[in-house]
Each structure stands twice: as structure tokens, then as C-alpha cells.
Amino acid sequence: MRPLNAAPLDLADLQQSRRSTLSGLAEEAAAQGLLPHETVGPAKTFAPRAAEESARDQPPRREPSAAMAPSAVTLPEPPHTMTKQECVLGLATASIYIKSRYAVCSGKQFDQVWLRNGRPVGTSHFDVLAIGTIPLNSRTLTITYHFTDFTAVGDNGAPSMGITTKGGIAQSWPSTAKYTQGGVAMPFTRTWTQLLGTDTFQHTVYAAPGQGSTGTRADHLAAVYIPNISIKAPPAWTTEPITGGNLFMLPPRWDKADYLPNAAAGGAATWAVMTPLQYSTAAGAPEREVALHIQKAFTEPGKTQPPLATKDVPGQTADAPLTRLYWDTKRREQNRNRSVYNCQKYFGEDYATSAGYARECDEYPMAATYEGSAQPTYDPLAEPGNFSVMAVKKEDNGAAGNLLGQYYNKNRLLDGPDDGFLVEITP
């Protein structure tokens, strides 16, 4: 098992330097699937996360309009589908592609070296893509498997080689959860020749509401789904390496939080991965002044208020995300009050009117996150002053707040540490 788009094996090279080349292939084949780097929640304790960040989709651009009322600003619905071509393009620079919290994929290349009397006489390889999608307001995961790029060279037994796909839930939190599976029955075995004729099939997993944890009042159920491929050489043939492996690990999550859409109809599922809320600095973007403020907090933290030499605000990387604060209204109010106090301190008590137009106090991290300005009151390890405030146009602040609220809903952000998100500033 090798990375997708790895260089094809050269039979002549294998015949000339068999031991060293096959040794390197064996090391690559031993590498097993990892969780996405952006995984959140209980699933991230199951296995190592990928060291590299996943490739990410660029959400549809919103048409800038400074004249738009803050309440009219609309965040596009995240994508719930992905084509094979989109997956291949997304994996050109990373091992996992996250199009949205409802559409992710990965893939691997499987190589075989065919031997007679211990000598390489042929090679073959094929690629496998696994695309995980979730429809809007659905509790059903669909994993679509694509087998592609079948290539064979020299003398080989590839046409009769058995290829077995086994995908399923490896662990759940809570562990008592039950699932209904659909599509092909797993494990699913076909020969190389059979897959050439029908190279795509689907596996579905449904989790009924009412099985999740109640601690966060969200009926939160987390799991890990693992797509696995194994290979069996036909009789009278031996191959190296003849191993399969886990393509990657997918972290699905189900919830029925009453503060998120579709709660009355049973909630919905997402992939438990972080994605970015995007704010734009483009001329005419309704949230522009807020975007410029956050950009400054990211790139020039020493020039923001309150002053702090070691300021390093979260939300920029998956290792230091933002987490949603919903239930603790007192803490949200404390975040807001501390931010307003700092705006008055550094921009004047009349900051709301002194510019000749209505302004509000913008804070980053937002008041509706656990990382807001009052965090040190609750977390003794949090550094006081590791936030930024700025007086911005009232309309821009309102637009940014509306985008945040829509992002929370459309991406099903849960309250607390079992979820998270990033902020990205775009031109």
C-alpha cells in the first residue's frame, strides 16, 4: 500500500536490484491509515492523527456587498457530495481531502510484484478511493469505493487475484451503540477482473437517535469507520508485497442537539473534523472590518489591544482550535463584558460614537467560544490578555456575528471540547 499517485514500479529495476527495491516497498506497505489531522472528539484518542494537514476545499465565494444588511448576509450550505474527479484532485497534495464536514475522501495505491522461482517476472497495481458523504439533515453515512487505474506488466496473476474490501465501525463512544448497514455486505470480495467491470460500490451506516451520551445534552455519538483492503494471490503465484491495509480512518459523529437544525426530526451526522469559518477582507465584504481585525491578531498580535508580548490567539491551526460556547450564558456574558471593558480602556469610553458613525466592540476569540476574553477566570493555565479587541463598524460586526451563527448551524458545531473549528481570513 503506497500513497496515491506514487511512481509506478519498474520491472527492469526490480529484476536488477530486487532486494533493496522490495525492502523499500515493504516499508511503504507497512504504513497504515491514520485519522485526519483535523479530527475532533473522542475519535482522536483511537489512533494517531496524520502529521500533515488535510487538503481543504475552498467554499463558494459570497458576492461582496457593503450595502447588504447584516441580517441578509448568507453563508453557503457546505457541500454534501463529492465526485471521483474531485477526490483525485483533492489528493494531489495531501493524503486526505476534506471538502466539508459532510464530504471527505482518501485513497491508496496497491502494488504487487509477481515472482517465479523467487525472481520478479511482472508487476501490477490498482488504486482505491473511499469517499465519505452525508446528505443534508441525514443520519446515514455513505462510503463510496472506487477501484481505478488497473495496470499490469509482464507475466502476472493479476486477473485472478482476490481483492477484499472490509469497511465498518471499529469503535464507538458510547460503546453500546448499534448500527444499521446497507449497500454491499461487508466483507466484499471480487477478483481484479470482476472489479474491472464494476469498479464502484457503496456501503452505508445509519445510527438511530437516542444512543448518544447525555452529558452535553446533545445525544452525542462518536465513532471510527475504517475502510480496509486485503489481497490474495491466485494459486501457484507469490507476490511481494502481498499486503493490504487501512486506507484511512473516518471519524463520523451523530447528534440531536436541540440548538442545532433538524433536532425535532432526529438530528443528523457529520464527520468530526475541523473546518474553517471564512471572513473576507475584500472591499465590499459586509464583515470586512472584523476580518481585518482578526487578520491583524493573526499576523501582528503585538500591535493589538490589550498589549501582550506573547500573544498567540487560537483558531489558526488544528492544534489550537476554537470551541463553541453555548450553554454557559454567564460565561458568554463575562467574555463580552471583559471585551467591552478593554475597548473602553484602549479606544475611549465613547468609542461607539467618537468616529462619527456607529461602532461596536469586536473581540477575537469570539464571546461565543470557550477561548473568549474571560477564559483565565475558568482556566488557570490560560494566559490573561491572550485576545484582541477593536472598535469596528456596527454593520460589519453584525455581519460577522451572523456568519458565525450560520457557520455553527450549517456545520453542526457542538458546545464544548468535543468539537472545534478554525478561522481563515481570505482576500
Coordinates of C-alpha atoms in Angstrom, one line a residue:
M1 CA 0.0 0.0 0.0
R2 CA 1.5 3.3 -1.2
P3 CA 0.4 6.9 -1.5
L4 CA -2.0 7.6 -4.3
N5 CA -0.1 8.8 -7.5
A6 CA 3.1 7.1 -6.4
A7 CA 5.6 6.4 -9.2
P8 CA 4.8 3.0 -10.9
L9 CA 7.1 0.1 -10.3
D10 CA 9.8 -0.5 -13.0
L11 CA 10.1 -4.3 -13.7
A12 CA 13.6 -4.0 -15.1
D13 CA 14.7 -2.1 -12.0
L14 CA 13.2 -4.8 -9.7
Q15 CA 15.0 -7.5 -11.6
Q16 CA 18.3 -5.8 -11.2
S17 CA 18.0 -4.7 -7.6
R18 CA 15.3 -6.8 -6.2
R19 CA 16.3 -6.9 -2.6
S20 CA 16.7 -3.1 -2.0
T21 CA 13.7 -2.1 -4.0
L22 CA 11.3 -4.7 -2.4
S23 CA 12.6 -3.7 1.0
G24 CA 11.6 -0.1 0.4
L25 CA 8.2 -1.3 -0.9
A26 CA 7.6 -3.4 2.2
E27 CA 8.2 -0.3 4.4
E28 CA 5.7 1.7 2.4
A29 CA 3.2 -1.1 2.5
A30 CA 3.5 -1.4 6.3
A31 CA 2.3 2.2 6.7
Q32 CA -1.4 2.1 7.9
G33 CA -4.2 4.5 7.7
L34 CA -4.4 7.5 10.1
L35 CA -7.1 9.8 11.3
P36 CA -7.3 13.2 9.6
H37 CA -5.1 15.8 11.3
E38 CA -8.2 17.8 12.0
T39 CA -10.1 15.1 13.9
V40 CA -12.0 16.3 17.0
G41 CA -13.9 14.5 19.8
P42 CA -13.4 11.0 21.3
A43 CA -12.2 9.6 17.9
K44 CA -8.9 11.4 18.2
T45 CA -7.9 9.1 21.1
F46 CA -8.4 5.9 18.9
A47 CA -5.3 6.2 16.7
P48 CA -2.6 8.6 15.6
R49 CA -3.6 11.6 13.5
A50 CA -1.9 12.3 10.3
A51 CA 1.0 14.7 10.8
E52 CA 0.2 16.7 7.7
E53 CA -2.9 18.9 7.3
S54 CA -5.6 17.6 5.1
A55 CA -6.2 19.2 1.7
R56 CA -9.3 21.5 2.0
D57 CA -11.9 22.8 -0.3
Q58 CA -12.4 26.5 -0.9
P59 CA -16.1 27.2 -0.1
P60 CA -18.2 29.0 -2.7
R61 CA -17.4 32.7 -2.6
R62 CA -20.0 35.1 -1.4
E63 CA -20.7 38.2 -3.5
P64 CA -19.3 41.2 -1.6
S65 CA -21.9 43.9 -0.9
A66 CA -21.3 46.6 1.6
A67 CA -24.9 47.8 1.2
M68 CA -26.2 44.4 2.4
A69 CA -27.9 44.5 5.8
P70 CA -26.0 42.3 8.4
S71 CA -29.1 40.1 8.8
A72 CA -29.1 39.4 5.0
V73 CA -25.6 38.0 4.9
T74 CA -25.8 34.3 3.9
L75 CA -23.2 31.6 4.3
P76 CA -23.5 28.9 1.6
E77 CA -24.5 25.4 2.6
P78 CA -21.4 23.2 2.9
P79 CA -21.1 20.6 0.1
H80 CA -22.7 17.2 0.9
T81 CA -21.4 15.4 -2.3
M82 CA -18.1 14.6 -3.9
T83 CA -17.2 13.2 -7.3
K84 CA -14.4 10.8 -8.0
Q85 CA -12.6 13.5 -10.0
E86 CA -12.9 16.0 -7.1
C87 CA -11.4 13.4 -4.8
V88 CA -8.4 12.7 -7.1
L89 CA -7.7 16.4 -7.5
G90 CA -8.0 17.0 -3.8
L91 CA -5.5 14.2 -3.0
A92 CA -2.9 15.7 -5.4
T93 CA -1.2 17.4 -2.4
A94 CA -2.3 15.5 0.7
S95 CA -3.3 12.0 1.8
I96 CA -6.8 13.2 3.0
Y97 CA -9.1 15.7 1.3
I98 CA -11.8 17.5 3.4
K99 CA -14.3 19.1 1.1
S100 CA -16.6 19.9 4.1
R101 CA -17.8 18.3 7.3
Y102 CA -20.1 16.2 5.1
A103 CA -17.7 15.2 2.3
V104 CA -14.2 13.7 2.8
C105 CA -12.0 11.2 1.0
S106 CA -8.7 9.4 0.8
G107 CA -7.1 6.8 -1.3
K108 CA -4.1 4.5 -1.7
Q109 CA -2.2 2.7 -4.4
F110 CA -1.7 -1.0 -4.1
D111 CA 1.3 -2.5 -5.9
Q112 CA 2.2 -6.2 -6.5
V113 CA 5.4 -7.7 -7.7
W114 CA 4.9 -11.2 -9.2
L115 CA 7.6 -13.8 -8.6
R116 CA 8.6 -17.1 -10.2
N117 CA 11.3 -19.1 -8.5
G118 CA 12.0 -16.0 -6.4
R119 CA 12.6 -13.8 -9.4
P120 CA 10.3 -10.8 -10.4
V121 CA 8.6 -11.5 -13.6
G122 CA 5.7 -9.0 -13.6
T123 CA 4.1 -6.1 -11.7
S124 CA 0.6 -4.8 -11.2
H125 CA -1.2 -2.1 -9.3
F126 CA -4.5 -0.5 -8.7
D127 CA -5.8 2.5 -6.8
V128 CA -8.7 2.6 -4.3
L129 CA -10.6 5.8 -3.4
A130 CA -13.0 5.9 -0.4
I131 CA -15.4 8.9 -0.4
G132 CA -17.5 9.5 2.7
T133 CA -20.6 11.7 2.2
I134 CA -23.6 12.7 4.4
P135 CA -26.8 14.2 2.9
L136 CA -28.3 17.3 4.5
N137 CA -30.1 16.5 7.8
S138 CA -29.3 12.8 7.5
R139 CA -28.0 10.2 10.0
T140 CA -26.8 7.9 7.2
L141 CA -23.1 7.8 6.1
T142 CA -22.4 6.7 2.6
I143 CA -18.9 5.4 1.8
T144 CA -18.4 5.1 -2.0
Y145 CA -15.4 2.9 -3.0
H146 CA -13.8 3.5 -6.4
F147 CA -11.3 1.0 -7.9
T148 CA -9.3 2.6 -10.6
D149 CA -6.0 2.6 -12.7
F150 CA -5.6 -1.1 -13.1
T151 CA -2.2 -1.7 -14.7
A152 CA -0.3 -5.0 -15.2
V153 CA 3.1 -5.6 -16.8
G154 CA 5.0 -8.8 -17.7
D155 CA 4.0 -12.2 -16.5
N156 CA 1.5 -12.0 -13.7
G157 CA -1.6 -13.5 -12.0
A158 CA -3.4 -10.2 -11.5
P159 CA -6.6 -11.1 -13.4
S160 CA -7.4 -13.9 -10.8
M161 CA -6.2 -12.0 -7.7
G162 CA -8.7 -11.7 -4.9
I163 CA -9.4 -8.2 -3.6
T164 CA -11.4 -7.9 -0.4
T165 CA -12.9 -4.7 0.9
K166 CA -14.0 -4.6 4.6
G167 CA -15.4 -1.4 5.9
G168 CA -17.1 -0.8 9.2
I169 CA -17.3 0.8 12.6
A170 CA -14.2 -0.1 14.7
Q171 CA -15.1 1.7 17.9
S172 CA -18.0 3.8 19.3
W173 CA -18.5 6.3 22.1
P174 CA -20.7 5.1 23.9
S175 CA -19.6 1.5 23.1
T176 CA -23.2 0.3 23.3
A177 CA -24.2 2.0 20.0
K178 CA -25.9 -0.2 17.3
Y179 CA -25.8 0.5 13.6
T180 CA -27.8 -0.4 10.5
Q181 CA -25.7 -1.2 7.5
G182 CA -26.7 -1.0 3.8
G183 CA -25.3 -1.3 0.4
V184 CA -22.9 -4.1 -0.2
A185 CA -22.5 -6.7 2.5
M186 CA -19.0 -6.5 4.2
P187 CA -16.6 -8.1 3.7
F188 CA -16.9 -7.8 -0.1
T189 CA -14.6 -9.9 -2.3
R190 CA -14.1 -9.6 -6.0
T191 CA -11.3 -10.5 -8.4
W192 CA -9.3 -8.0 -10.3
T193 CA -11.2 -9.0 -13.5
Q194 CA -14.6 -8.6 -11.8
L195 CA -13.7 -5.1 -10.5
L196 CA -12.7 -4.0 -14.0
G197 CA -16.4 -4.5 -14.9
T198 CA -18.0 -2.9 -11.8
D199 CA -15.4 -0.7 -10.2
T200 CA -17.7 1.3 -7.9
F201 CA -19.9 0.2 -4.9
Q202 CA -21.3 1.8 -1.8
H203 CA -21.6 0.9 1.9
T204 CA -23.9 2.8 4.2
V205 CA -24.1 3.1 8.0
Y206 CA -27.1 4.5 9.9
A207 CA -27.2 5.3 13.7
A208 CA -30.6 5.8 15.3
P209 CA -31.0 8.8 17.7
G210 CA -31.2 8.2 21.4
Q211 CA -27.9 6.2 21.7
G212 CA -25.5 9.0 22.4
S213 CA -24.0 10.4 25.6
T214 CA -26.3 12.8 27.6
G215 CA -23.5 14.7 29.3
T216 CA -23.5 17.5 26.7
R217 CA -27.3 17.4 26.2
A218 CA -26.6 16.7 22.5
D219 CA -27.3 12.9 22.2
H220 CA -23.7 12.8 21.0
L221 CA -22.5 9.5 19.4
A222 CA -18.9 9.3 18.1
A223 CA -17.2 6.5 16.1
V224 CA -14.4 5.5 13.9
Y225 CA -15.1 3.9 10.5
I226 CA -12.1 2.0 8.9
P227 CA -12.0 1.0 5.2
N228 CA -9.6 -1.9 4.7
I229 CA -8.3 -3.7 1.6
S230 CA -6.7 -7.1 1.6
I231 CA -5.3 -9.0 -1.3
K232 CA -4.9 -12.8 -2.0
A233 CA -2.7 -14.1 -4.8
P234 CA -4.1 -16.9 -7.0
P235 CA -2.8 -20.4 -6.6
A236 CA 0.7 -21.1 -7.9
W237 CA 1.7 -17.4 -7.6
T238 CA 3.6 -15.5 -5.0
T239 CA 3.8 -11.7 -4.8
E240 CA 5.7 -9.1 -2.8
P241 CA 4.4 -7.1 -1.1
I242 CA 1.1 -9.0 -0.9
T243 CA -0.3 -7.0 1.9
G244 CA -3.3 -4.7 2.2
G245 CA -4.1 -2.2 4.8
N246 CA -6.4 0.5 6.1
L247 CA -7.0 3.3 3.6
F248 CA -7.5 5.8 6.3
M249 CA -9.8 6.3 9.4
L250 CA -13.0 8.3 9.2
P251 CA -14.5 9.8 12.3
P252 CA -18.3 10.1 12.0
R253 CA -20.4 11.8 14.6
W254 CA -24.1 11.9 15.2
D255 CA -26.0 14.4 17.4
K256 CA -29.5 15.5 18.2
A257 CA -28.6 18.8 20.0
D258 CA -31.8 20.9 20.4
Y259 CA -29.9 24.1 19.4
L260 CA -29.0 22.7 16.0
P261 CA -31.1 22.2 12.9
N262 CA -33.4 19.1 12.5
A263 CA -33.4 18.3 16.2
A264 CA -37.1 17.5 16.2
A265 CA -36.7 15.1 13.3
G266 CA -33.8 13.2 14.9
G267 CA -30.7 15.4 14.4
A268 CA -28.0 14.5 11.8
A269 CA -24.5 13.2 11.3
T270 CA -21.3 14.9 10.3
W271 CA -17.6 14.0 10.0
A272 CA -15.9 15.0 13.2
V273 CA -13.2 17.2 11.6
M274 CA -12.4 20.9 11.9
T275 CA -13.2 23.2 9.0
P276 CA -12.6 27.0 8.8
L277 CA -15.1 29.8 9.2
Q278 CA -14.0 32.2 6.5
Y279 CA -14.1 36.0 6.8
S280 CA -13.2 38.2 3.8
T281 CA -11.1 41.4 3.7
A282 CA -12.4 42.2 0.2
A283 CA -13.6 45.7 -0.5
G284 CA -17.4 45.5 -0.1
A285 CA -17.4 42.4 2.1
P286 CA -20.0 43.0 4.8
E287 CA -17.7 41.7 7.6
R288 CA -14.6 43.4 6.2
E289 CA -13.5 45.4 9.3
V290 CA -13.9 42.3 11.5
A291 CA -11.8 40.3 9.0
L292 CA -9.1 43.0 9.1
H293 CA -9.1 42.9 12.9
I294 CA -8.7 39.1 13.0
Q295 CA -6.0 39.3 10.3
K296 CA -4.1 41.7 12.4
A297 CA -4.5 39.5 15.5
F298 CA -3.0 36.6 13.5
T299 CA -0.2 38.4 11.8
E300 CA 0.7 41.3 14.1
P301 CA -0.6 40.3 17.5
G302 CA 1.9 42.7 19.2
K303 CA 0.0 45.6 17.7
T304 CA -3.4 44.7 19.0
Q305 CA -5.1 45.5 22.3
P306 CA -4.8 44.6 25.1
P307 CA -0.9 44.6 24.8
L308 CA 0.7 41.2 25.5
A309 CA 4.2 40.4 24.2
T310 CA 3.5 36.6 24.0
K311 CA 0.0 37.0 22.4
D312 CA -0.8 34.0 20.2
V313 CA -4.5 33.7 19.6
P314 CA -6.1 30.3 18.9
G315 CA -8.2 29.3 15.9
Q316 CA -5.3 29.4 13.4
T317 CA -4.3 25.7 13.4
A318 CA -5.9 22.3 14.2
D319 CA -3.6 22.0 17.3
A320 CA -5.2 25.1 18.8
P321 CA -8.8 25.4 17.6
L322 CA -11.7 27.4 18.9
T323 CA -14.6 25.6 20.7
R324 CA -18.2 26.7 20.7
L325 CA -19.7 28.1 23.9
Y326 CA -23.5 27.7 24.0
W327 CA -24.9 26.5 27.3
D328 CA -23.0 28.7 29.8
T329 CA -24.7 32.1 29.2
K330 CA -22.9 33.6 32.2
R331 CA -19.5 32.8 30.7
R332 CA -20.6 34.3 27.4
E333 CA -21.6 37.4 29.2
Q334 CA -18.3 37.6 31.0
N335 CA -16.5 37.3 27.7
R336 CA -18.5 40.1 26.3
N337 CA -18.1 42.4 29.4
R338 CA -14.4 41.9 29.6
S339 CA -14.0 42.7 25.9
V340 CA -16.1 45.9 26.1
Y341 CA -14.1 47.0 29.2
N342 CA -10.9 46.7 27.1
C343 CA -12.5 48.6 24.2
Q344 CA -13.4 51.4 26.5
K345 CA -9.9 51.3 28.0
Y346 CA -8.0 51.5 24.8
F347 CA -10.3 53.2 22.4
G348 CA -12.1 55.5 24.8
E349 CA -15.4 55.3 26.7
D350 CA -17.1 56.9 23.8
Y351 CA -15.7 54.5 21.2
A352 CA -19.2 53.7 20.0
T353 CA -19.8 57.2 18.7
S354 CA -16.4 59.0 18.5
A355 CA -15.7 58.1 14.9
G356 CA -18.8 59.8 13.6
Y357 CA -20.6 56.6 12.8
A358 CA -21.9 53.7 15.0
R359 CA -19.2 51.3 16.2
E360 CA -19.2 48.2 18.3
C361 CA -16.5 46.3 20.2
D362 CA -15.3 43.3 18.2
E363 CA -13.4 40.7 20.1
Y364 CA -11.3 37.7 19.0
P365 CA -11.7 34.9 20.0
M366 CA -15.4 35.5 19.9
A367 CA -17.6 35.7 23.0
A368 CA -19.4 32.6 21.9
T369 CA -16.2 30.5 22.3
Y370 CA -14.6 29.0 25.4
E371 CA -11.4 30.8 24.3
G372 CA -13.0 34.2 24.8
S373 CA -11.5 37.0 26.9
A374 CA -12.8 35.6 30.2
Q375 CA -11.0 32.3 29.7
P376 CA -8.5 32.8 32.5
T377 CA -11.3 33.1 35.0
Y378 CA -12.1 29.4 34.3
D379 CA -8.8 28.0 33.2
P380 CA -5.8 28.8 35.4
L381 CA -3.4 27.8 32.6
A382 CA -4.9 30.4 30.1
E383 CA -2.8 33.5 29.7
P384 CA -4.6 36.7 30.6
G385 CA -4.7 39.1 27.7
N386 CA -4.4 36.5 25.0
F387 CA -7.2 38.0 23.0
S388 CA -7.8 41.1 20.8
V389 CA -10.4 43.9 20.8
M390 CA -11.1 46.6 18.2
A391 CA -13.8 49.2 17.7
V392 CA -15.3 48.4 14.3
K393 CA -18.4 49.5 12.3
K394 CA -21.6 48.2 13.8
E395 CA -22.7 46.8 10.5
D396 CA -19.5 44.8 9.9
N397 CA -19.7 43.4 13.5
G398 CA -23.3 42.4 13.0
A399 CA -22.5 40.7 9.6
A400 CA -19.6 38.7 11.2
G401 CA -21.8 37.6 14.0
N402 CA -24.5 36.4 11.6
L403 CA -21.9 34.5 9.6
L404 CA -20.6 32.8 12.8
G405 CA -24.1 31.8 13.8
Q406 CA -24.8 30.3 10.4
Y407 CA -21.5 28.5 10.4
Y408 CA -22.4 27.0 13.8
N409 CA -25.7 25.7 12.5
K410 CA -24.7 24.6 9.0
N411 CA -21.7 22.7 10.3
R412 CA -23.4 21.4 13.4
L413 CA -20.9 22.7 15.9
L414 CA -21.4 21.3 19.4
D415 CA -20.9 23.1 22.7
G416 CA -17.7 22.1 24.4
P417 CA -14.3 20.4 23.9
D418 CA -15.5 17.5 21.7
D419 CA -15.8 19.8 18.7
G420 CA -13.8 22.7 17.2
F421 CA -13.3 25.0 14.3
L422 CA -10.8 27.3 12.7
V423 CA -11.0 30.8 11.3
E424 CA -9.5 31.7 8.0
I425 CA -9.1 35.2 6.5
T426 CA -9.5 35.4 2.7
P427 CA -8.8 38.3 0.3

